[in-house]
mmCIF file of C-alpha atoms and ligand atoms in Angstrom:
data_model
loop_
_atom_site.group_PDB
_atom_site.id
_atom_site.type_symbol
_atom_site.label_atom_id
_atom_site.label_comp_id
_atom_site.label_asym_id
_atom_site.label_seq_id
_atom_site.Cartn_x
_atom_site.Cartn_y
_atom_site.Cartn_z
ATOM 1 C CA MET A 131 -26.484 -13.601 14.352
ATOM 2 C CA TYR A 132 -25.287 -15.146 11.128
ATOM 3 C CA THR A 133 -24.359 -18.519 9.730
ATOM 4 C CA VAL A 134 -21.179 -18.830 7.698
ATOM 5 C CA ASP A 135 -19.532 -21.542 5.610
ATOM 6 C CA ILE A 136 -15.786 -20.867 5.642
ATOM 7 C CA ASN A 137 -15.252 -23.651 3.096
ATOM 8 C CA LYS A 138 -17.374 -21.924 0.460
ATOM 9 C CA GLU A 139 -15.326 -21.985 -2.739
ATOM 10 C CA ASN A 140 -15.563 -18.389 -3.968
ATOM 11 C CA PRO A 141 -17.029 -16.253 -1.199
ATOM 12 C CA ILE A 142 -18.193 -12.744 -2.007
ATOM 13 C CA ILE A 143 -16.376 -10.230 0.203
ATOM 14 C CA LEU A 144 -17.170 -6.525 0.486
ATOM 15 C CA GLY A 145 -14.028 -4.545 1.405
ATOM 16 C CA ILE A 146 -14.106 -1.070 2.987
ATOM 17 C CA GLU A 147 -11.024 1.162 3.359
ATOM 18 C CA THR A 148 -10.897 4.612 5.011
ATOM 19 C CA SER A 149 -7.467 4.719 6.676
ATOM 20 C CA CYS A 150 -6.194 7.918 4.985
ATOM 21 C CA ASP A 151 -7.698 10.209 2.328
ATOM 22 C CA GLU A 152 -9.352 7.570 0.129
ATOM 23 C CA THR A 153 -12.897 6.355 0.806
ATOM 24 C CA ALA A 154 -12.926 3.008 -0.978
ATOM 25 C CA ALA A 155 -15.223 0.012 -1.307
ATOM 26 C CA ALA A 156 -14.815 -3.077 -3.477
ATOM 27 C CA VAL A 157 -16.465 -6.428 -4.009
ATOM 28 C CA ILE A 158 -14.533 -9.580 -4.865
ATOM 29 C CA CYS A 159 -15.741 -13.112 -5.612
ATOM 30 C CA GLY A 160 -12.892 -15.442 -4.737
ATOM 31 C CA ARG A 161 -9.883 -13.563 -6.156
ATOM 32 C CA LYS A 162 -11.910 -11.944 -8.940
ATOM 33 C CA ILE A 163 -12.647 -8.225 -8.577
ATOM 34 C CA LEU A 164 -16.336 -7.489 -9.306
ATOM 35 C CA SER A 165 -16.214 -3.773 -8.493
ATOM 36 C CA ASP A 166 -13.818 -1.224 -7.087
ATOM 37 C CA GLU A 167 -14.916 2.298 -6.074
ATOM 38 C CA ILE A 168 -12.766 5.151 -4.759
ATOM 39 C CA ALA A 169 -13.656 8.694 -3.703
ATOM 40 C CA SER A 170 -10.541 10.669 -2.827
ATOM 41 C CA SER A 171 -10.123 13.906 -0.912
ATOM 42 C CA ALA A 172 -6.543 14.269 -2.282
ATOM 43 C CA ASN A 173 -7.490 17.365 -4.319
ATOM 44 C CA ILE A 174 -8.626 19.192 -1.183
ATOM 45 C CA GLN A 175 -5.649 17.856 0.815
ATOM 46 C CA ALA A 176 -3.249 19.153 -1.887
ATOM 47 C CA LEU A 177 -4.293 22.710 -0.946
ATOM 48 C CA TYR A 178 -2.749 22.099 2.502
ATOM 49 C CA GLY A 179 0.373 20.228 1.303
ATOM 50 C CA GLY A 180 -0.591 16.949 3.027
ATOM 51 C CA VAL A 181 -3.471 15.086 4.638
ATOM 52 C CA VAL A 182 -5.421 17.081 7.243
ATOM 53 C CA PRO A 183 -7.002 14.349 9.434
ATOM 54 C CA GLU A 184 -10.198 16.250 10.239
ATOM 55 C CA ILE A 185 -10.844 17.002 6.557
ATOM 56 C CA ALA A 186 -10.257 13.321 5.707
ATOM 57 C CA SER A 187 -12.731 12.159 8.403
ATOM 58 C CA ARG A 188 -15.438 14.525 7.193
ATOM 59 C CA ALA A 189 -14.918 13.519 3.564
ATOM 60 C CA HIS A 190 -15.227 9.816 4.555
ATOM 61 C CA THR A 191 -18.441 10.521 6.464
ATOM 62 C CA ASP A 192 -19.921 12.241 3.406
ATOM 63 C CA ALA A 193 -18.808 9.569 0.939
ATOM 64 C CA VAL A 194 -18.857 6.171 2.632
ATOM 65 C CA SER A 195 -22.467 5.063 2.178
ATOM 66 C CA LEU A 196 -22.629 6.123 -1.477
ATOM 67 C CA VAL A 197 -19.258 4.503 -2.256
ATOM 68 C CA VAL A 198 -20.389 1.200 -0.693
ATOM 69 C CA GLU A 199 -23.762 1.355 -2.443
ATOM 70 C CA ASN A 200 -22.046 1.954 -5.804
ATOM 71 C CA ALA A 201 -19.596 -0.905 -5.229
ATOM 72 C CA VAL A 202 -22.453 -3.331 -4.540
ATOM 73 C CA LYS A 203 -24.484 -2.043 -7.515
ATOM 74 C CA LYS A 204 -21.544 -2.215 -9.951
ATOM 75 C CA ALA A 205 -20.706 -5.747 -8.779
ATOM 76 C CA GLY A 206 -24.170 -6.769 -9.961
ATOM 77 C CA ILE A 207 -25.066 -8.358 -6.629
ATOM 78 C CA THR A 208 -27.534 -7.738 -3.811
ATOM 79 C CA TYR A 209 -26.693 -7.297 -0.125
ATOM 80 C CA ALA A 210 -27.892 -10.868 0.471
ATOM 81 C CA ASP A 211 -25.131 -12.217 -1.827
ATOM 82 C CA ILE A 212 -22.352 -10.794 0.384
ATOM 83 C CA ASP A 213 -20.643 -13.457 2.524
ATOM 84 C CA ALA A 214 -18.625 -11.101 4.744
ATOM 85 C CA VAL A 215 -17.732 -7.433 5.275
ATOM 86 C CA ALA A 216 -13.976 -6.740 5.585
ATOM 87 C CA VAL A 217 -12.861 -3.366 6.915
ATOM 88 C CA THR A 218 -9.503 -1.708 7.624
ATOM 89 C CA TYR A 219 -9.303 -1.232 11.419
ATOM 90 C CA GLY A 220 -5.675 0.059 11.472
ATOM 91 C CA ALA A 221 -3.150 1.444 11.041
ATOM 92 C CA GLY A 222 -3.987 4.942 9.860
ATOM 93 C CA LEU A 223 -5.665 8.183 10.911
ATOM 94 C CA LEU A 224 -7.854 7.355 13.884
ATOM 95 C CA GLY A 225 -10.826 9.545 12.946
ATOM 96 C CA ALA A 226 -10.701 8.331 9.345
ATOM 97 C CA LEU A 227 -10.531 4.660 10.389
ATOM 98 C CA LEU A 228 -13.435 5.134 12.798
ATOM 99 C CA VAL A 229 -15.733 6.161 9.945
ATOM 100 C CA GLY A 230 -15.061 2.922 8.032
ATOM 101 C CA VAL A 231 -15.153 0.706 11.119
ATOM 102 C CA SER A 232 -18.430 2.207 12.411
ATOM 103 C CA PHE A 233 -20.026 1.947 8.985
ATOM 104 C CA ALA A 234 -18.865 -1.646 8.446
ATOM 105 C CA LYS A 235 -20.105 -2.764 11.877
ATOM 106 C CA ALA A 236 -23.565 -1.299 11.286
ATOM 107 C CA PHE A 237 -23.695 -2.618 7.730
ATOM 108 C CA ALA A 238 -22.609 -6.178 8.657
ATOM 109 C CA TYR A 239 -25.137 -6.190 11.517
ATOM 110 C CA ALA A 240 -27.926 -4.965 9.247
ATOM 111 C CA ILE A 241 -27.305 -7.568 6.536
ATOM 112 C CA LYS A 242 -26.587 -10.304 9.143
ATOM 113 C CA LYS A 243 -23.157 -11.185 7.762
ATOM 114 C CA PRO A 244 -19.798 -11.638 9.530
ATOM 115 C CA LEU A 245 -17.373 -8.762 10.011
ATOM 116 C CA ILE A 246 -13.631 -9.152 9.300
ATOM 117 C CA ALA A 247 -10.979 -6.811 10.754
ATOM 118 C CA VAL A 248 -8.196 -6.165 8.231
ATOM 119 C CA ASN A 249 -4.784 -4.709 8.924
ATOM 120 C CA HIS A 250 -3.999 -2.151 6.204
ATOM 121 C CA ILE A 251 -0.457 -3.464 5.675
ATOM 122 C CA ARG A 252 -1.670 -7.014 5.180
ATOM 123 C CA GLY A 253 -4.038 -5.561 2.609
ATOM 124 C CA HIS A 254 -1.075 -4.171 0.663
ATOM 125 C CA LEU A 255 0.570 -7.605 0.803
ATOM 126 C CA ALA A 256 -2.624 -9.349 -0.337
ATOM 127 C CA ALA A 257 -2.953 -7.111 -3.438
ATOM 128 C CA ALA A 258 -0.633 -9.480 -5.343
ATOM 129 C CA TYR A 259 -3.213 -12.293 -4.994
ATOM 130 C CA LEU A 260 -5.566 -10.245 -7.178
ATOM 131 C CA SER A 261 -2.992 -10.065 -10.010
ATOM 132 C CA ASP A 262 -2.258 -13.764 -10.144
ATOM 133 C CA THR A 263 -5.146 -15.916 -8.965
ATOM 134 C CA ALA A 264 -2.816 -18.938 -8.802
ATOM 135 C CA LEU A 265 -0.229 -17.168 -6.593
ATOM 136 C CA LYS A 266 0.763 -19.209 -3.545
ATOM 137 C CA PRO A 267 3.417 -18.695 -0.846
ATOM 138 C CA PRO A 268 6.304 -18.941 -0.377
ATOM 139 C CA PHE A 269 7.406 -15.621 -1.853
ATOM 140 C CA ILE A 270 9.585 -12.619 -1.038
ATOM 141 C CA THR A 271 7.633 -9.367 -0.780
ATOM 142 C CA LEU A 272 8.859 -5.815 -1.126
ATOM 143 C CA LEU A 273 6.592 -3.580 0.957
ATOM 144 C CA ALA A 274 7.056 0.075 -0.007
ATOM 145 C CA SER A 275 4.389 2.526 1.140
ATOM 146 C CA GLY A 276 4.077 5.908 2.798
ATOM 147 C CA GLY A 277 4.472 4.376 6.252
ATOM 148 C CA HIS A 278 6.536 1.218 5.694
ATOM 149 C CA THR A 279 9.572 -0.053 3.842
ATOM 150 C CA ALA A 280 10.425 -3.702 4.422
ATOM 151 C CA ILE A 281 11.379 -6.979 2.828
ATOM 152 C CA LEU A 282 9.270 -9.898 4.000
ATOM 153 C CA HIS A 283 9.381 -13.625 3.547
ATOM 154 C CA THR A 284 5.788 -14.802 3.173
ATOM 155 C CA LYS A 285 5.831 -18.460 4.169
ATOM 156 C CA THR A 286 2.109 -19.235 4.204
ATOM 157 C CA GLU A 287 -0.961 -17.024 3.636
ATOM 158 C CA SER A 288 -0.815 -16.103 7.310
ATOM 159 C CA GLU A 289 2.853 -16.471 8.293
ATOM 160 C CA PHE A 290 5.519 -13.889 7.474
ATOM 161 C CA ALA A 291 9.094 -13.173 8.553
ATOM 162 C CA ILE A 292 10.537 -9.655 8.441
ATOM 163 C CA LEU A 293 13.966 -9.847 6.779
ATOM 164 C CA GLY A 294 14.640 -6.128 7.105
ATOM 165 C CA GLY A 295 13.072 -2.698 7.164
ATOM 166 C CA THR A 296 13.744 1.000 7.311
ATOM 167 C CA LEU A 297 15.670 2.365 10.257
ATOM 168 C CA ASP A 298 14.123 5.826 9.871
ATOM 169 C CA ASP A 299 11.857 7.276 7.147
ATOM 170 C CA ALA A 300 9.743 5.109 4.858
ATOM 171 C CA VAL A 301 10.547 5.389 1.146
ATOM 172 C CA GLY A 302 7.128 6.926 0.337
ATOM 173 C CA GLU A 303 7.669 9.502 3.066
ATOM 174 C CA ALA A 304 11.019 10.385 1.428
ATOM 175 C CA PHE A 305 9.261 10.835 -1.945
ATOM 176 C CA ASP A 306 6.696 13.134 -0.293
ATOM 177 C CA LYS A 307 9.308 15.225 1.559
ATOM 178 C CA VAL A 308 11.604 15.593 -1.466
ATOM 179 C CA ALA A 309 8.576 16.601 -3.573
ATOM 180 C CA ARG A 310 7.881 19.421 -1.132
ATOM 181 C CA VAL A 311 11.505 20.650 -1.377
ATOM 182 C CA LEU A 312 11.166 20.677 -5.174
ATOM 183 C CA GLY A 313 7.914 22.640 -4.928
ATOM 184 C CA LEU A 314 5.807 19.719 -6.187
ATOM 185 C CA GLN A 315 2.277 19.141 -4.904
ATOM 186 C CA TYR A 316 0.994 16.410 -2.596
ATOM 187 C CA PRO A 317 0.979 13.464 -3.165
ATOM 188 C CA GLY A 318 4.702 13.595 -3.839
ATOM 189 C CA GLY A 319 5.425 10.171 -5.348
ATOM 190 C CA PRO A 320 3.522 10.489 -8.628
ATOM 191 C CA ASN A 321 4.674 14.108 -9.029
ATOM 192 C CA ILE A 322 8.357 13.207 -8.533
ATOM 193 C CA GLU A 323 7.879 10.442 -11.094
ATOM 194 C CA ARG A 324 6.382 12.908 -13.601
ATOM 195 C CA CYS A 325 9.105 15.512 -12.930
ATOM 196 C CA ALA A 326 11.858 12.858 -13.300
ATOM 197 C CA LEU A 327 10.693 11.906 -16.784
ATOM 198 C CA GLY A 328 12.879 14.435 -18.580
ATOM 199 C CA GLY A 329 15.709 14.256 -16.029
ATOM 200 C CA LYS A 330 19.130 12.619 -15.887
ATOM 201 C CA ASN A 331 20.671 10.668 -13.016
ATOM 202 C CA VAL A 332 23.586 13.099 -12.573
ATOM 203 C CA VAL A 333 23.171 14.630 -9.097
ATOM 204 C CA PRO A 334 25.383 12.805 -6.539
ATOM 205 C CA MET A 335 23.329 10.980 -3.900
ATOM 206 C CA PRO A 336 24.380 9.054 -0.764
ATOM 207 C CA LYS A 337 25.178 5.354 -1.102
ATOM 208 C CA MET A 338 21.936 4.083 0.515
ATOM 209 C CA PHE A 339 23.325 0.962 2.235
ATOM 210 C CA LYS A 340 23.796 -0.627 -1.167
ATOM 211 C CA GLY A 341 25.635 -3.899 -0.689
ATOM 212 C CA GLY A 342 25.544 -3.409 3.113
ATOM 213 C CA GLY A 343 23.223 -3.050 6.102
ATOM 214 C CA GLY A 344 21.633 -6.466 5.598
ATOM 215 C CA TYR A 345 18.084 -6.004 4.393
ATOM 216 C CA ASN A 346 17.681 -2.704 6.216
ATOM 217 C CA PHE A 347 17.166 0.732 4.685
ATOM 218 C CA SER A 348 17.743 4.324 5.726
ATOM 219 C CA TYR A 349 16.041 7.166 3.866
ATOM 220 C CA SER A 350 16.609 10.176 6.097
ATOM 221 C CA GLY A 351 20.173 10.741 4.765
ATOM 222 C CA LEU A 352 18.915 10.694 1.178
ATOM 223 C CA LYS A 353 16.197 13.221 1.971
ATOM 224 C CA THR A 354 18.717 15.495 3.739
ATOM 225 C CA ALA A 355 21.152 15.234 0.806
ATOM 226 C CA VAL A 356 18.454 16.491 -1.584
ATOM 227 C CA ILE A 357 17.477 19.323 0.777
ATOM 228 C CA ASN A 358 21.145 20.365 1.157
ATOM 229 C CA TYR A 359 21.784 20.216 -2.592
ATOM 230 C CA CYS A 360 18.776 22.442 -3.388
ATOM 231 C CA HIS A 361 19.421 24.918 -0.561
ATOM 232 C CA THR A 362 23.132 25.256 -1.389
ATOM 233 C CA LYS A 363 22.337 25.929 -5.051
ATOM 234 C CA GLU A 364 19.672 28.487 -4.042
ATOM 235 C CA GLN A 365 22.030 30.253 -1.594
ATOM 236 C CA LYS A 366 24.729 30.526 -4.260
ATOM 237 C CA GLY A 367 22.164 31.736 -6.759
ATOM 238 C CA GLU A 368 23.043 28.852 -9.082
ATOM 239 C CA PRO A 369 20.250 27.342 -11.173
ATOM 240 C CA TYR A 370 19.621 23.573 -11.056
ATOM 241 C CA GLU A 371 17.481 21.169 -13.033
ATOM 242 C CA LYS A 372 14.578 19.978 -10.893
ATOM 243 C CA ALA A 373 14.098 17.071 -13.283
ATOM 244 C CA ASP A 374 17.700 15.905 -12.710
ATOM 245 C CA VAL A 375 17.272 16.096 -8.922
ATOM 246 C CA ALA A 376 13.991 14.158 -9.169
ATOM 247 C CA LYS A 377 15.530 11.483 -11.430
ATOM 248 C CA SER A 378 18.683 11.108 -9.307
ATOM 249 C CA PHE A 379 16.584 10.823 -6.142
ATOM 250 C CA GLU A 380 14.209 8.309 -7.770
ATOM 251 C CA CYS A 381 17.142 6.112 -8.872
ATOM 252 C CA ALA A 382 18.840 6.227 -5.450
ATOM 253 C CA ALA A 383 15.565 5.504 -3.602
ATOM 254 C CA VAL A 384 14.503 2.652 -5.880
ATOM 255 C CA ASP A 385 17.780 0.901 -6.822
ATOM 256 C CA VAL A 386 18.477 -0.163 -3.236
ATOM 257 C CA LEU A 387 14.949 -1.609 -2.900
ATOM 258 C CA VAL A 388 15.394 -3.692 -6.028
ATOM 259 C CA GLU A 389 18.906 -4.845 -5.122
ATOM 260 C CA LYS A 390 17.902 -6.004 -1.637
ATOM 261 C CA THR A 391 14.658 -7.656 -2.720
ATOM 262 C CA VAL A 392 16.490 -9.769 -5.275
ATOM 263 C CA ALA A 393 19.292 -10.541 -2.784
ATOM 264 C CA ALA A 394 16.646 -11.786 -0.299
ATOM 265 C CA ALA A 395 15.125 -14.090 -2.926
ATOM 266 C CA LYS A 396 18.588 -15.430 -3.766
ATOM 267 C CA GLU A 397 19.530 -16.028 -0.138
ATOM 268 C CA THR A 398 16.261 -17.717 0.870
ATOM 269 C CA GLY A 399 16.034 -19.751 -2.339
ATOM 270 C CA VAL A 400 12.442 -18.548 -2.838
ATOM 271 C CA LYS A 401 11.585 -18.362 -6.533
ATOM 272 C CA THR A 402 8.702 -15.868 -6.509
ATOM 273 C CA VAL A 403 8.821 -12.150 -5.744
ATOM 274 C CA THR A 404 5.819 -9.882 -5.073
ATOM 275 C CA ALA A 405 5.485 -6.246 -4.050
ATOM 276 C CA GLY A 406 2.900 -3.937 -2.539
ATOM 277 C CA GLY A 407 2.330 -0.371 -1.331
ATOM 278 C CA GLY A 408 1.980 3.003 -3.039
ATOM 279 C CA VAL A 409 5.629 3.312 -4.145
ATOM 280 C CA VAL A 410 5.218 0.103 -6.178
ATOM 281 C CA ALA A 411 3.061 2.188 -8.550
ATOM 282 C CA ASN A 412 6.350 3.834 -9.623
ATOM 283 C CA THR A 413 7.190 2.835 -13.210
ATOM 284 C CA TYR A 414 10.972 2.942 -12.747
ATOM 285 C CA LEU A 415 10.650 0.610 -9.730
ATOM 286 C CA ARG A 416 8.349 -1.766 -11.632
ATOM 287 C CA GLN A 417 10.680 -1.898 -14.638
ATOM 288 C CA SER A 418 13.864 -2.280 -12.560
ATOM 289 C CA LEU A 419 12.364 -5.032 -10.410
ATOM 290 C CA ALA A 420 11.040 -6.833 -13.498
ATOM 291 C CA ALA A 421 14.473 -6.665 -15.180
ATOM 292 C CA ALA A 422 16.299 -7.871 -12.037
ATOM 293 C CA CYS A 423 13.856 -10.756 -11.490
ATOM 294 C CA LYS A 424 14.101 -11.794 -15.131
ATOM 295 C CA LYS A 425 17.896 -11.736 -15.001
ATOM 296 C CA ASN A 426 17.915 -13.954 -11.910
ATOM 297 C CA GLY A 427 15.140 -16.341 -13.002
ATOM 298 C CA PHE A 428 12.511 -15.254 -10.422
ATOM 299 C CA LYS A 429 8.807 -15.046 -11.121
ATOM 300 C CA LEU A 430 7.534 -11.512 -10.345
ATOM 301 C CA VAL A 431 3.917 -10.793 -9.404
ATOM 302 C CA LEU A 432 3.119 -7.069 -9.240
ATOM 303 C CA PRO A 433 -0.302 -5.697 -8.345
ATOM 304 C CA GLU A 434 -1.736 -3.402 -11.026
ATOM 305 C CA LYS A 435 -0.781 0.220 -10.275
ATOM 306 C CA ARG A 436 -4.224 1.102 -8.935
ATOM 307 C CA TYR A 437 -3.994 -1.770 -6.436
ATOM 308 C CA CYS A 438 -0.590 -0.580 -5.155
ATOM 309 C CA THR A 439 -1.922 2.680 -3.752
ATOM 310 C CA ASP A 440 -4.720 2.551 -1.167
ATOM 311 C CA ASN A 441 -7.822 0.727 -2.387
ATOM 312 C CA ALA A 442 -10.518 -1.564 -1.019
ATOM 313 C CA ALA A 443 -9.987 -4.554 -3.334
ATOM 314 C CA MET A 444 -6.777 -5.372 -1.417
ATOM 315 C CA ILE A 445 -8.719 -5.143 1.864
ATOM 316 C CA ALA A 446 -11.287 -7.581 0.480
ATOM 317 C CA ALA A 447 -8.416 -9.845 -0.696
ATOM 318 C CA GLU A 448 -6.955 -10.011 2.803
ATOM 319 C CA GLY A 449 -10.528 -10.430 4.081
ATOM 320 C CA LEU A 450 -10.734 -13.552 1.929
ATOM 321 C CA THR A 451 -7.679 -15.052 3.655
ATOM 322 C CA GLN A 452 -9.157 -14.273 7.089
ATOM 323 C CA PHE A 453 -12.552 -15.663 5.974
ATOM 324 C CA LYS A 454 -10.952 -18.993 5.064
ATOM 325 C CA LEU A 455 -9.185 -19.043 8.442
ATOM 326 C CA GLY A 456 -12.495 -18.304 10.210
ATOM 327 C CA ASN A 457 -11.097 -15.103 11.746
ATOM 328 C CA PHE A 458 -14.162 -12.955 12.335
ATOM 329 C CA ALA A 459 -14.475 -9.813 14.440
ATOM 330 C CA ASP A 460 -17.302 -8.946 16.789
ATOM 331 C CA LEU A 461 -19.158 -5.663 17.047
ATOM 332 C CA ARG A 462 -16.770 -4.388 19.723
ATOM 333 C CA LEU A 463 -14.123 -3.910 17.009
ATOM 334 C CA ASN A 464 -12.321 -0.592 17.437
ATOM 335 C CA ALA A 465 -9.982 1.384 15.193
ATOM 336 C CA LYS A 466 -6.225 1.453 15.926
ATOM 337 C CA ALA A 467 -4.002 4.332 14.825
ATOM 338 C CA SER A 468 -0.797 2.321 14.941
ATOM 339 C CA ILE A 469 0.120 -1.346 14.762
ATOM 340 C CA PRO A 470 3.821 -2.322 14.794
ATOM 341 C CA LEU A 471 4.863 -4.204 11.648
ATOM 342 C CA SER A 472 5.796 -7.283 13.707
ATOM 343 C CA LYS A 473 2.253 -7.465 15.138
ATOM 344 C CA THR A 474 0.820 -7.081 11.663
ATOM 345 C CA LEU A 475 2.455 -10.279 10.608
ATOM 346 C CA SER A 476 1.953 -12.569 13.595
HETATM 347 O O1 LIG B 173 0.381 2.616 0.154
HETATM 348 P P1 LIG B 173 0.021 4.042 0.106
HETATM 349 O O2 LIG B 173 -1.036 4.471 -0.895
HETATM 350 O O3 LIG B 173 -0.416 4.569 1.500
HETATM 351 C C1 LIG B 173 0.178 4.097 2.686
HETATM 352 O O4 LIG B 173 -0.288 3.066 3.181
HETATM 353 O O5 LIG B 173 1.164 4.739 3.090
HETATM 354 O O6 LIG B 173 1.372 4.810 -0.184
HETATM 355 C C2 LIG B 173 1.413 6.183 -0.317
HETATM 356 C C3 LIG B 173 2.815 6.547 -0.690
HETATM 357 C C4 LIG B 173 3.005 8.060 -0.714
HETATM 358 O O7 LIG B 173 4.172 8.352 0.008
HETATM 359 C C5 LIG B 173 3.152 8.365 -2.189
HETATM 360 O O8 LIG B 173 3.976 9.484 -2.440
HETATM 361 C C6 LIG B 173 3.781 7.081 -2.708
HETATM 362 O O9 LIG B 173 3.131 6.063 -2.002
HETATM 363 N N1 LIG B 173 3.546 6.899 -4.150
HETATM 364 C C7 LIG B 173 4.537 6.866 -5.072
HETATM 365 C C8 LIG B 173 3.898 6.766 -6.325
HETATM 366 N N2 LIG B 173 2.546 6.718 -6.131
HETATM 367 C C9 LIG B 173 2.351 6.801 -4.776
HETATM 368 N N3 LIG B 173 5.867 6.936 -4.935
HETATM 369 C C10 LIG B 173 6.605 6.899 -6.061
HETATM 370 N N4 LIG B 173 6.071 6.816 -7.308
HETATM 371 C C11 LIG B 173 4.732 6.748 -7.479
HETATM 372 N N5 LIG B 173 4.224 6.673 -8.710
HETATM 373 ZN ZN1 LIG B 174 -1.549 2.122 2.180
#
């Protein structure tokens, strides 16, 4: 058993994340990041055009203890200094999650410290706390990852309302699928961004619910429009500029996110906007959101790019919130492949 002081001012939290193809561990002290380690199997996964769950699980098994050891070493602390071990228990690839959860349970038991179960999505939301240590709710959050696209109203550190979300594909999923059509490697988002650099926004794209649909999104029509455009050109033997397709897609996918996020802040009267999830690493999105927030007088808090995509510092950051609430897990904790967004936030 352990003793724990949930009122400790700056607890030291070890975060562990293995929900997809990144084996990550990080140590934070309060909201300050002391270390942040990532071993990725993305290079191997790229050979297969996407994440192969069994390969991810094996890579986690090989990497997890060294990644955790390095995170603790680089933080300049000893195991005894750790106040709690926070681990992603869902959502994600079941086998991959199980590696992190099993490791974290054994590790927390061995060092006699409490275990905290972290929902991956709440980790993405908590990443903003690491960018601005004074950040406090209320704020409007744009969540844009490979599995989720939503606009949330964060009312307190533990209470959220979903204002809207995608009705079909997530925006990151659309980036990945369009990348494949354009012959770009996994992961699609950063490669579309690179390809779009020299391109022009000249290829017609569907309207994307702009100015309609409440705060909801639909990305399957956009993906299909790109597929149809490329296939039609190929069938007719007409050349097309991949860079223009990438740029036009990027603008259509991002502009609607920015427009609706700002509209939500206006409607709710909330003055601060944050964002999280892999797609928030996109430079065009970051610049557009910054410009729109500036124009409308909202404060914008964006996680650094490396804390938008999967990482363990965000898991430790959400662990900190749960620590303060006294929400600890016991050693029966199990991994969960899927958790509906509404359950994430309750
Ligand atoms: O949050 P994340 O790392 O994992 C999930 O929880 O899903 O998000 C991964 C998604 C992928 O779809 C990836 O293509 C996208 O984020 N992504 C990007 C960029 N970097 C990652 N999308 C657009 N531009 C980027 N620079
Ligand atoms: Zn993620």
